[in-house]
Coordinates of C-alpha atoms in Angstrom, one line a residue:
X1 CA 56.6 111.5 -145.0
X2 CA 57.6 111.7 -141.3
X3 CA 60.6 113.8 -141.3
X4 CA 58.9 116.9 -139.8
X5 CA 57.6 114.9 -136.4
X6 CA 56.5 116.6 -133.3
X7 CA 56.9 114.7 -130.0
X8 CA 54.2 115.2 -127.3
X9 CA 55.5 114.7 -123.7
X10 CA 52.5 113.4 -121.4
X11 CA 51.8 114.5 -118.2
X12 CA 48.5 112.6 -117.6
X13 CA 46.2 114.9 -119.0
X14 CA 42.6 113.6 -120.4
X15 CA 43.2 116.2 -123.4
X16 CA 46.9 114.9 -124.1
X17 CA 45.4 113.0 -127.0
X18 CA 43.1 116.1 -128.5
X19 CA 47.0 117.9 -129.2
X20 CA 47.7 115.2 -131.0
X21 CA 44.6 116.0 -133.2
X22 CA 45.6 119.5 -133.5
X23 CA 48.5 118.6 -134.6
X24 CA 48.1 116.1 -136.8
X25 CA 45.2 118.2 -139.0
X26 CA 47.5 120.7 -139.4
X27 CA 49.5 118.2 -142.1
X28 CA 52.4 117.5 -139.1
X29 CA 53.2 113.9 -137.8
X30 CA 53.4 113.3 -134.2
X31 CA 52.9 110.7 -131.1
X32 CA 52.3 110.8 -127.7
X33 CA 54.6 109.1 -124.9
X34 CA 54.2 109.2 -121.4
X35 CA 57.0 111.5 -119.8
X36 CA 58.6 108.5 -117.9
X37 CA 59.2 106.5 -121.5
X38 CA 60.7 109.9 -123.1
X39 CA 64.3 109.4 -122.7
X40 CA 66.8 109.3 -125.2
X41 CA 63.7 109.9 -128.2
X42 CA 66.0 113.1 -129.2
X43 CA 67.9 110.7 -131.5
X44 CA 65.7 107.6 -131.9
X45 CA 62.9 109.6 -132.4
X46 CA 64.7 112.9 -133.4
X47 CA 61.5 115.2 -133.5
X48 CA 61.7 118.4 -134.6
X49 CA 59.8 120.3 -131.7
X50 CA 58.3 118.7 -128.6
X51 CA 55.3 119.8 -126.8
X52 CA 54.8 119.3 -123.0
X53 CA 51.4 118.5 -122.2
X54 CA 49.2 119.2 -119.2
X55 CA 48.2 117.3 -116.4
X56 CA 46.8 116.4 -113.0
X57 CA 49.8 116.8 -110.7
X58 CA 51.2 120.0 -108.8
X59 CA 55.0 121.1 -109.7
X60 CA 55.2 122.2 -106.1
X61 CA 55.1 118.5 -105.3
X62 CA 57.6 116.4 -104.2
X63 CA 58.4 113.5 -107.1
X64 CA 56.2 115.0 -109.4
X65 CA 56.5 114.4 -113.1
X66 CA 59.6 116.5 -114.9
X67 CA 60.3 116.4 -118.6
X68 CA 63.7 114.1 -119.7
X69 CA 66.5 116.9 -119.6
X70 CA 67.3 116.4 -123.1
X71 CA 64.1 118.3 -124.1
X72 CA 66.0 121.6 -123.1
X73 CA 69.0 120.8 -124.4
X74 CA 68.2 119.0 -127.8
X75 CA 68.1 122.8 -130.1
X76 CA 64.3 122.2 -130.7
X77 CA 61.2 124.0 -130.3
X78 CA 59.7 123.1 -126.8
X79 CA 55.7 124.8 -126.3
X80 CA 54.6 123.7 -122.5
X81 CA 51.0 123.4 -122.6
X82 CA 49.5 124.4 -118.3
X83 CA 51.4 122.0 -116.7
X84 CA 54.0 121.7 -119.4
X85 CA 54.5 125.2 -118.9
X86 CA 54.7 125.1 -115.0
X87 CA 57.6 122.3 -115.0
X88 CA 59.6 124.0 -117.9
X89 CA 59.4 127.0 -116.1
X90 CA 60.3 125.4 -112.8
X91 CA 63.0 122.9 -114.7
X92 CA 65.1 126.3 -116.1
X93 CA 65.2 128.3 -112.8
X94 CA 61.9 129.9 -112.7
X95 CA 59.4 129.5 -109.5
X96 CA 55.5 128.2 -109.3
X97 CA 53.5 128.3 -106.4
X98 CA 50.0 126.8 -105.3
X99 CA 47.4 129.6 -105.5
X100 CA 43.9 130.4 -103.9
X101 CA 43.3 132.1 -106.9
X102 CA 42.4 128.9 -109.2
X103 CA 41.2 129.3 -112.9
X104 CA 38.9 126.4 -114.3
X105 CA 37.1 127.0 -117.5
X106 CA 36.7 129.9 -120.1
X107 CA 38.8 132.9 -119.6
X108 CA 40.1 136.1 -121.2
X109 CA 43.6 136.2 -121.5
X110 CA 45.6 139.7 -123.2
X111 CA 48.2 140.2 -125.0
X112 CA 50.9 142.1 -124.1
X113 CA 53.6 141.8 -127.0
X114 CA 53.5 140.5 -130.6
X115 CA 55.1 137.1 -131.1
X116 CA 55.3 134.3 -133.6
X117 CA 52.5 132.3 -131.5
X118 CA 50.2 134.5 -132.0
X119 CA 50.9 135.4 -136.3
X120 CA 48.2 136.7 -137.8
X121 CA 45.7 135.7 -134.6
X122 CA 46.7 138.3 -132.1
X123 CA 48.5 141.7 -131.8
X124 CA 49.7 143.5 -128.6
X125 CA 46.9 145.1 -126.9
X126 CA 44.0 142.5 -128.0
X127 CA 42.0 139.8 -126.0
X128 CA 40.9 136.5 -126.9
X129 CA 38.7 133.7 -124.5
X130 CA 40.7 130.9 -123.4
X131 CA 40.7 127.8 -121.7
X132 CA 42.0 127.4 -118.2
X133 CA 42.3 124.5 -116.0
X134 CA 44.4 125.3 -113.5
X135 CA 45.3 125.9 -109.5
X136 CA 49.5 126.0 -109.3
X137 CA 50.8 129.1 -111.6
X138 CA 53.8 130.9 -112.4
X139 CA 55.2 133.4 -110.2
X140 CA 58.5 133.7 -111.5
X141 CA 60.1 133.5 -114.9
X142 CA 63.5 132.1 -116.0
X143 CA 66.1 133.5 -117.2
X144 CA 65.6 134.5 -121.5
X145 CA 61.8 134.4 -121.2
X146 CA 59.8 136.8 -121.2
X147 CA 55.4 137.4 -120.7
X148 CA 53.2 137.8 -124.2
X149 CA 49.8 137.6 -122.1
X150 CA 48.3 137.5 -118.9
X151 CA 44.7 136.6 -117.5
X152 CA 43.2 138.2 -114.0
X153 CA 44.9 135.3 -112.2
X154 CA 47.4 133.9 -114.6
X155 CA 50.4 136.7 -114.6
X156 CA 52.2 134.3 -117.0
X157 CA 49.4 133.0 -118.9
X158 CA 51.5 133.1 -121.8
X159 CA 55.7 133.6 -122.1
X160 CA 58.1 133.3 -124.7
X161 CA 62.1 132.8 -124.8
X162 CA 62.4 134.0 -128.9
X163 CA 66.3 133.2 -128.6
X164 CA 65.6 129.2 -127.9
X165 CA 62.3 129.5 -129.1
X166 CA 60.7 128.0 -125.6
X167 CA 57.2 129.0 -125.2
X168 CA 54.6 128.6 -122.6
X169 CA 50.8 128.7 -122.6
X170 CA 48.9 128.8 -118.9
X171 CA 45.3 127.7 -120.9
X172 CA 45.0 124.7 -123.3
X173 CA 45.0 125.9 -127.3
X174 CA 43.9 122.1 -127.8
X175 CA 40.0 122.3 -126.9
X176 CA 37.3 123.8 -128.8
X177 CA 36.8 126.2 -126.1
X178 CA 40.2 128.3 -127.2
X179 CA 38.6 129.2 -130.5
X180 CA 41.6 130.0 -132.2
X181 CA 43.8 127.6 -130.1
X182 CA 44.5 124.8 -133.0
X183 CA 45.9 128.1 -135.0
X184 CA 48.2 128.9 -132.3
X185 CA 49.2 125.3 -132.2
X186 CA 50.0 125.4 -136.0
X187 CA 51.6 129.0 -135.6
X188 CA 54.2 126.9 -133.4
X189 CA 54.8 123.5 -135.6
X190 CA 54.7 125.1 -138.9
X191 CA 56.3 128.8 -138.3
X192 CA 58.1 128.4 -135.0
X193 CA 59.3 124.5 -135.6
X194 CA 59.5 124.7 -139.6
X195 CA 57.2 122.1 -140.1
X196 CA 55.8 121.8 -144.3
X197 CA 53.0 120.2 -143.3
X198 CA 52.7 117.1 -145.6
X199 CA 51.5 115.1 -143.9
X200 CA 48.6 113.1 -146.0
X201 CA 46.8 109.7 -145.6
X202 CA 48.0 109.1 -149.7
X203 CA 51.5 109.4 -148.0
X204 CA 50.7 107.7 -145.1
X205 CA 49.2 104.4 -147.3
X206 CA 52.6 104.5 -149.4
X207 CA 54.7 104.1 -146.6
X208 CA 53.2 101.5 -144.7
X209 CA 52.5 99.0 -147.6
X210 CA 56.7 99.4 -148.1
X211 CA 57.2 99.2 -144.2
X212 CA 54.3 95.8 -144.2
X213 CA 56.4 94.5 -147.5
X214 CA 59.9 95.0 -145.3
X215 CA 58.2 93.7 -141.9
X216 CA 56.7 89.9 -143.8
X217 CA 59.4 89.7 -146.5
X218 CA 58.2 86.3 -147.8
X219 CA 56.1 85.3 -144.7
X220 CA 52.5 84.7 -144.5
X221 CA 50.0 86.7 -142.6
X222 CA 46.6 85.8 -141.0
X223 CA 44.1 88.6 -140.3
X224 CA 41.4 87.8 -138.1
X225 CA 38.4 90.2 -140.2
X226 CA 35.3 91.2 -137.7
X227 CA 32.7 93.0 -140.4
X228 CA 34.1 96.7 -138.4
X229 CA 36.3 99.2 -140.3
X230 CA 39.7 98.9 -138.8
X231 CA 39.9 95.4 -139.6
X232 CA 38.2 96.0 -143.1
X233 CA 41.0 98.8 -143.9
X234 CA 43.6 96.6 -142.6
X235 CA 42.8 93.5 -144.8
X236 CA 43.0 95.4 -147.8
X237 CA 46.0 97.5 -147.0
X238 CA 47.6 93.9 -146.1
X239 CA 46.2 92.9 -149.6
X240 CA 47.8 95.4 -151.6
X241 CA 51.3 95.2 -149.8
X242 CA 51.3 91.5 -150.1
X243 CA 48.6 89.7 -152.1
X244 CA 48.5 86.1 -151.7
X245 CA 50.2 85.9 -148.9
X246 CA 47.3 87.3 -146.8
X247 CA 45.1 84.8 -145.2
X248 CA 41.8 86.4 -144.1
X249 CA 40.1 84.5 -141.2
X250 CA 36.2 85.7 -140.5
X251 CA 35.1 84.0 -137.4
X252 CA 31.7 84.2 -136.7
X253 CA 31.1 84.3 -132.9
X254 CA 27.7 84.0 -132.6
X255 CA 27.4 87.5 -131.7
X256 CA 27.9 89.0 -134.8
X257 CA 25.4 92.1 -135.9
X258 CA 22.4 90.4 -138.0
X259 CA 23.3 89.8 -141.5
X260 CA 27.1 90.5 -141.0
X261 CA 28.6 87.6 -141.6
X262 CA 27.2 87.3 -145.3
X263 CA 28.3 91.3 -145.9
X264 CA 32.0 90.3 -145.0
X265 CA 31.9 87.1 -146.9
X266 CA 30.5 88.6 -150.1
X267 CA 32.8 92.3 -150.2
X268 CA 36.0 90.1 -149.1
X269 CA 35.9 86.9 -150.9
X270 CA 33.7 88.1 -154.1
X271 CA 34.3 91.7 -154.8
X272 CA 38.5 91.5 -153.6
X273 CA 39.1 88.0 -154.3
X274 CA 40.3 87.8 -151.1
X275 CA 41.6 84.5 -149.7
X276 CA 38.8 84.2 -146.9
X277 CA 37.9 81.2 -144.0
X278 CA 34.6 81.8 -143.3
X279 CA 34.5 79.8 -139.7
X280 CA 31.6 79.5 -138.1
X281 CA 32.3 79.0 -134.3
X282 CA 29.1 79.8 -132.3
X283 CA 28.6 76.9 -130.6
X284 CA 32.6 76.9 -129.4
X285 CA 32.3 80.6 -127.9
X286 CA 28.7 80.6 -126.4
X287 CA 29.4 76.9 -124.9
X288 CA 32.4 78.8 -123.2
X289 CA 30.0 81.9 -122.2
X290 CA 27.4 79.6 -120.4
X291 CA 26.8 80.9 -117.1
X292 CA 29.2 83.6 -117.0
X293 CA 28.1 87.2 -116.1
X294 CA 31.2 89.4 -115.2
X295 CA 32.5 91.4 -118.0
X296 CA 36.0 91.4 -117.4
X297 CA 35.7 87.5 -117.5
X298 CA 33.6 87.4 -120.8
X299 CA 36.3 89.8 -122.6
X300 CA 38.8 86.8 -121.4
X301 CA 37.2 84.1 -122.3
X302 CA 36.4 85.6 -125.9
X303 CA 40.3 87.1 -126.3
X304 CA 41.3 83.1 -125.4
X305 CA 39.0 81.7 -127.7
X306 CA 39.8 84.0 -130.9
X307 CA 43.6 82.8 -130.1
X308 CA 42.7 79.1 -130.1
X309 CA 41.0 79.4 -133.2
X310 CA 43.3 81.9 -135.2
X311 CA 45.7 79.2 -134.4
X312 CA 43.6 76.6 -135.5
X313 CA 43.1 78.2 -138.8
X314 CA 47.2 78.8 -139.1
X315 CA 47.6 75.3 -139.1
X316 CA 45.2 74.3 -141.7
X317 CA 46.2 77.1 -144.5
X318 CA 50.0 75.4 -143.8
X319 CA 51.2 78.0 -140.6
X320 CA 51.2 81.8 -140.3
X321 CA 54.0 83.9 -139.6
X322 CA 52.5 87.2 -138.6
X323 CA 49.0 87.8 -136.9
X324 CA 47.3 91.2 -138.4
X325 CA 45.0 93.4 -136.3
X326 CA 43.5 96.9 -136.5
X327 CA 45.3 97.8 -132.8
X328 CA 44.4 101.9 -133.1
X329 CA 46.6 105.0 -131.6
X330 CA 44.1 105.5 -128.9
X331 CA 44.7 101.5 -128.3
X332 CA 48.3 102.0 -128.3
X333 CA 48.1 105.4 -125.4
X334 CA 45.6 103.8 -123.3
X335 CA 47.3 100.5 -122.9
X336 CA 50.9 102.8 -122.1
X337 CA 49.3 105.5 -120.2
X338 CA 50.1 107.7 -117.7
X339 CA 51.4 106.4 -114.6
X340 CA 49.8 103.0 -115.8
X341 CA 46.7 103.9 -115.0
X342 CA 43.6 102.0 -115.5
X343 CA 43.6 101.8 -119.2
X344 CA 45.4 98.5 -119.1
X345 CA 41.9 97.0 -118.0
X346 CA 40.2 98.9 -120.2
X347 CA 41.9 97.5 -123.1
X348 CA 42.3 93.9 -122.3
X349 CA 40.4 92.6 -125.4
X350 CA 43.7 94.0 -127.7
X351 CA 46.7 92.8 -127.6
X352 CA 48.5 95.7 -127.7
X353 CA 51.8 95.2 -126.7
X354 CA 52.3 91.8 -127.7
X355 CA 50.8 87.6 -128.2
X356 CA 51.0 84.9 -126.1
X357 CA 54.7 82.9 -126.6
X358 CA 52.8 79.9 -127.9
X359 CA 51.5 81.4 -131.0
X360 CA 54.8 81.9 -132.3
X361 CA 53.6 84.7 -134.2
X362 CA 54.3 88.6 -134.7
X363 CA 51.9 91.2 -134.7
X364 CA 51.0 93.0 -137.8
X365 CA 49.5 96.5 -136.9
X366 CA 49.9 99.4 -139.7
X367 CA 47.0 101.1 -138.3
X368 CA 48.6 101.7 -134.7
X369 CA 49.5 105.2 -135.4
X370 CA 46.1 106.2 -136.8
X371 CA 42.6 107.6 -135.1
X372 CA 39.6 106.1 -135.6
X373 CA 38.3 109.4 -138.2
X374 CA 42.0 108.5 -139.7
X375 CA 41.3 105.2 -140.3
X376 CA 38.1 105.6 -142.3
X377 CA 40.2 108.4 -144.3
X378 CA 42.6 105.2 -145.2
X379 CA 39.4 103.1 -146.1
X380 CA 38.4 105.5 -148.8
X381 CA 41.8 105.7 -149.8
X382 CA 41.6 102.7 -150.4
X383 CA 38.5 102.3 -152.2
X384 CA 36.3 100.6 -149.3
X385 CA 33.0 100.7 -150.3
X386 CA 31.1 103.6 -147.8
X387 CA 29.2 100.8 -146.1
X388 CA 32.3 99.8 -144.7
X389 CA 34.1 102.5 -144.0
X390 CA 31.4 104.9 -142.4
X391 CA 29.9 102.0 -140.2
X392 CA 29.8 102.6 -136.9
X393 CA 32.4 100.7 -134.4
X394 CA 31.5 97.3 -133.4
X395 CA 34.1 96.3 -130.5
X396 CA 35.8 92.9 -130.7
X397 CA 33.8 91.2 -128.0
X398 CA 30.6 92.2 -129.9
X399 CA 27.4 91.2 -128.7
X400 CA 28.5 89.7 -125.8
X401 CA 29.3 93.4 -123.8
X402 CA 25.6 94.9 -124.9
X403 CA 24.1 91.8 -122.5
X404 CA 25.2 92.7 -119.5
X405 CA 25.3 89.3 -117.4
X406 CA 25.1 85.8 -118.7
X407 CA 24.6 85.5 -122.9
X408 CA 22.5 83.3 -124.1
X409 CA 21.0 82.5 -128.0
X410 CA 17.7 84.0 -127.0
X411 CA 19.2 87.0 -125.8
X412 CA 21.5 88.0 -128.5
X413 CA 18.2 87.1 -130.9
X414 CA 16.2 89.8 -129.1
X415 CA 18.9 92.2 -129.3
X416 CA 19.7 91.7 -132.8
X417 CA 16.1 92.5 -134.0
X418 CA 15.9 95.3 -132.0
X419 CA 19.2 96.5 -132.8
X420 CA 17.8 96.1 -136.6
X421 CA 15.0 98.5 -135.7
X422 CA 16.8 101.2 -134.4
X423 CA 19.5 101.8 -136.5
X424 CA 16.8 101.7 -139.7
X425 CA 15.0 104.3 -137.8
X426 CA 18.3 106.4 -137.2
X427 CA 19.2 105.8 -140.9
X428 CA 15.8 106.5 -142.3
X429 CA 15.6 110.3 -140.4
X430 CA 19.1 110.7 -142.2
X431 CA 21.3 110.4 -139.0
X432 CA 23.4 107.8 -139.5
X433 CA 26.7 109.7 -140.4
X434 CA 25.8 112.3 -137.8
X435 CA 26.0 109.9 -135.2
X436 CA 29.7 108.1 -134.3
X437 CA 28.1 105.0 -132.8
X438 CA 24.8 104.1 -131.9
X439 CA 23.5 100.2 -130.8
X440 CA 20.8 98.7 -128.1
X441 CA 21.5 96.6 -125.3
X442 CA 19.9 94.2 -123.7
X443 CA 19.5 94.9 -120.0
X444 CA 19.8 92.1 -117.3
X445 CA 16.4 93.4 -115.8
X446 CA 12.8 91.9 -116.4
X447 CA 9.6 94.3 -115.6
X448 CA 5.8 93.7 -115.6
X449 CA 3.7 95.2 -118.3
X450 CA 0.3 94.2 -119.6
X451 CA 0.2 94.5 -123.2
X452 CA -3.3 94.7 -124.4
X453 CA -5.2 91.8 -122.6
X454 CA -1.8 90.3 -121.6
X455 CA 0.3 90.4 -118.7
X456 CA 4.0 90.4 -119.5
X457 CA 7.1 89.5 -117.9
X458 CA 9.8 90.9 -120.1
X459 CA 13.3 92.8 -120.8
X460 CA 14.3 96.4 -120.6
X461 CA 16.0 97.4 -123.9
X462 CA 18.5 100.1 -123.8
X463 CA 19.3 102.4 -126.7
X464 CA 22.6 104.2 -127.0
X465 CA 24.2 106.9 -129.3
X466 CA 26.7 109.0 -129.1
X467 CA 28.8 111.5 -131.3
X468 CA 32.8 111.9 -130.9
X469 CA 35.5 112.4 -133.8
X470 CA 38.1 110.1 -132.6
X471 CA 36.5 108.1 -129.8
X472 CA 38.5 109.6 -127.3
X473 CA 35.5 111.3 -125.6
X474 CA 31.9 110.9 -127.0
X475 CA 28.5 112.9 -125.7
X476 CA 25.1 111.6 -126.4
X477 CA 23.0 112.4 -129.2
X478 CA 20.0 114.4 -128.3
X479 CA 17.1 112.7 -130.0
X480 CA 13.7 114.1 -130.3
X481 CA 11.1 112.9 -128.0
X482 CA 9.3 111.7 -131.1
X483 CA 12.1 109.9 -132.9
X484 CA 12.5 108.2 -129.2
X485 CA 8.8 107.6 -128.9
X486 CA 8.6 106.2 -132.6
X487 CA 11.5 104.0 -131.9
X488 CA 10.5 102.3 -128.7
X489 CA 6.9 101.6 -130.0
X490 CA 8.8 100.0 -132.9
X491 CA 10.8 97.9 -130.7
X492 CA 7.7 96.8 -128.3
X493 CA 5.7 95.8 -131.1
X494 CA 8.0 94.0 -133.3
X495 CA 10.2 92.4 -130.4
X496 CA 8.6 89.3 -128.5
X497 CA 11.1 89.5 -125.0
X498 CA 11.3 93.4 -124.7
X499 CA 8.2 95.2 -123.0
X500 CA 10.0 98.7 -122.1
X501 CA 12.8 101.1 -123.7
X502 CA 14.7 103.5 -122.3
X503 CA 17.4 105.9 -123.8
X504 CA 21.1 106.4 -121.9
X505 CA 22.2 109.9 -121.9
X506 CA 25.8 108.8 -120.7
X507 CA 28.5 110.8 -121.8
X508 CA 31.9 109.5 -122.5
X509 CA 35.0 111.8 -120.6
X510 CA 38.9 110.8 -121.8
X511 CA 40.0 107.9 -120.2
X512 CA 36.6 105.8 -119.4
X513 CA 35.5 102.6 -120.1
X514 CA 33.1 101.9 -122.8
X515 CA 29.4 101.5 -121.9
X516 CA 28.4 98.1 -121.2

């Protein structure tokens, strides 16, 4: 399945990740590493092109990012992508400079001469809008390469060396803004690099039920099931590889979504005959919660407590040698990013990268190489029942980071039935699988209102959705004012504790933490 694999090179960009899509719906299996981790993947990864993402830092610099050597000497198809192009060129001889002529946003770029990036998109002579994001360029060229297209202030937007089959693009081809960008992108894996393209979830499901069945051997695995779809599709993908010697583990936190714990029990235990521990540990997590506000300390104390009880629950069903969990790609980047940026906070409810010593357990993770939209492709693949697989994502934590501040029962009851409210509103106008994720939150503010004769002294209720593909970057969903209005009457009405409702039209760039 993998042996056409593109490797992406990453310079820190906050589109890095949107190549990968590119890439990846085109049929052709890649990943993302951060330029400082890339050495010596020629052989252990042996892809079969590389492509040199963009990113934040000048090439003019001193101790900017460079790609590994190897990358030029390996045989393989290298495409620079802005400032992939700018160090390539700059790594083989050629020269870039800072400029007062910057490019940020659309542009027209022309070509000048036919080439294999541009098949059956572009011909000599012809223009096509662009993406630029950009302030260094390209002043001189090295040695073999040659321009295919130029904007007003990119000379070099676009260069080619046929012989080694380097190329070089000044915009990004990976944003919906280059209309015809993802074609160029599959002009270069599957006509330039030789890529087939077979790359299916089918294929994808085959493999890694062989590579779970090589990883356990005999062992015993315990998978720790939330109600959400990554650790739905993981349970039955564990299920299939190795039957019985999956031990599902549904703890119920206390700040689960209303009626979830019976929908997990009932699909996993009656309809897959799934060995399932149903443990109810509200009291155990909210007893730890009391009194604490700070967000960073709830995801803690919550990541500490699902380990004391996972081990808990090994013990009694005779020991566990592997832990399960849905740890996603974008997971896997963020928690490795660029220059370790501030990802690793962002992620601290996964364990991505490893367990504590004392569990004496491995990780289990066949979904750490797939998106979130991927992931509910696998579900059906598997036969998850829709309900499962096109719910919206339900983080870990849970409840506990849509009350900002300190939890309490009375809290997470108030949210819960508005929560209820909304999303039978957003489901009854037909939204549902428009919308990538949509929830209420429960505000640490209290406001006056008089309702009818009476004075109240209640909550502000915050409603949230947002639409993305891979959860990488999300915008918000522009609701009518009358769905709104409908809505928040709803909510007053029906919700003793919430006297106002207001809608957050946050929108999520790469690399930021979720709303809470």
């Amino acid at each position: 399945m993998n042996e056409d694999r593109i490797l992406i090179i990453d310079f820190g960009s906050q589109v890095t990740q949107l190549i990968a899509r590119r890439v990846r719906e085109s049929g052709v299996y890649c990943e993302i590493v951060p330029f400082n981790k890339a050495d010596g993947l020629d052989k252990l990864f042996a892809p079969k092109a590389v492509i040199l993402s963009g990113g934040p830092a000048s090439v003019t610099g001193i101790g900017t990012p460079r790609a590994p050597e190897w990358v030029f000497k390996a045989g393989v198809p290298v495409l620079g992508i802005c400032y992939g192009e700018q160090t390539m060129c700059a790594q083989l001889g050629g020269k870039v400079e800072s400029s007062d002529e910057r490019e940020f946003g659309r542009a027209v770029i022309e070509v000048l001469e036919d080439s294999p990036l541009f098949e059956g998109l572009l011909q000599a002579g012809e223009s096509e809008p662009v993406w630029m994001s950009h302030g260094d360029r390209v002043v001189a060229l090295p040695s073999g390469f040659k321009t295919i297209a130029v904007s007003r202030n990119a000379p070099f937007a676009a260069i080619a060396d046929e012989e080694r089959r380097f190329y070089g693009v000044q915009f990004h081809p990976e944003v919906v803004h280059t209309p015809r960008g993802a074609a160029m992108l599959k002009n270069f894996t599957h006509k330039i690099a030789g890529c087939k393209g077979g790359w299916t979830m089918a294929a994808f499901k085959e493999t890694e039920i062989a590579k779970v069945r090589a990883q356990v051997g005999k062992g015993k695995v315990i998978c720790g099931l939330s109600g959400g779809v990554d650790s739905s599709v993981v349970a039955v993908l564990l299920h299939e590889a190795i039957g019985d010697q999956l031990q599902c583990v549904f703890v119920d936190t206390g700040m689960m979504r209303a009626g979830e714990a019976d929908q997990v029990v009932n699909l996993f235990r009656h309809h897959y005959n799934i060995p399932l521990v149903n443990r109810d540990a509200t009291d155990l997590f909210l007893g730890k919660l009391d009194g604490v506000s700070d967000p960073e300390k709830k995801r803690k104390i919550i990541g500490a407590t699902f380990i004391d009880v996972f081990e808990e629950e090994a013990k009694k069903v005779g020991g566990a040698d592997f832990l399960a969990q849905g740890t996603l790609y974008p997971d896997v980047i963020e928690s490795v990013s660029f220059a370790g940026g501030p990802s690793v906070t962002i992620k601290s409810h996964h364990n991505v990268g490893g367990l504590p010593e004392r569990m004496n357990m491995q990780l289990v993770e066949p979904l750490r190489e797939l998106f979130k939209d991927e992931v509910r492709i696998l579900g059906r693949e598997l036969g998850l029942p829709e309900e499962f697989v096109g719910r919206h994502p339900f983080p870990g934590p849970g409840l506990a980071i849509r009350v900002p501040g300190e939890i309490t029962r009375e809290k997470l009851d108030i949210l819960r039935k508005a929560d209820v409210i909304y999303l039978d509103e957003i489901r009854k106008a037909g939204l549902y699988d428009t919308i990538w994720q949509a929830f209420a939150v429960l505000l640490p503010v209290r406001t006056v209102g008089v309702m009818g004769d009476e004075r109240t002294y209640d909550y502000v209720c915050a409603l949230r959705a947002v639409t993305s593909i891979d959860g990488m970057t999300a915008d918000y969903y522009p609701f009518s004012h009358d769905f709104l209005g409908h809505v928040s009457t709803r909510i007053i009405n029906e919700v003793r504790g919430i006297n106002r409702v207001v809608y957050d039209v946050t929108s999520k760039p790469p690399g930021t933490i979720e709303w809470e």
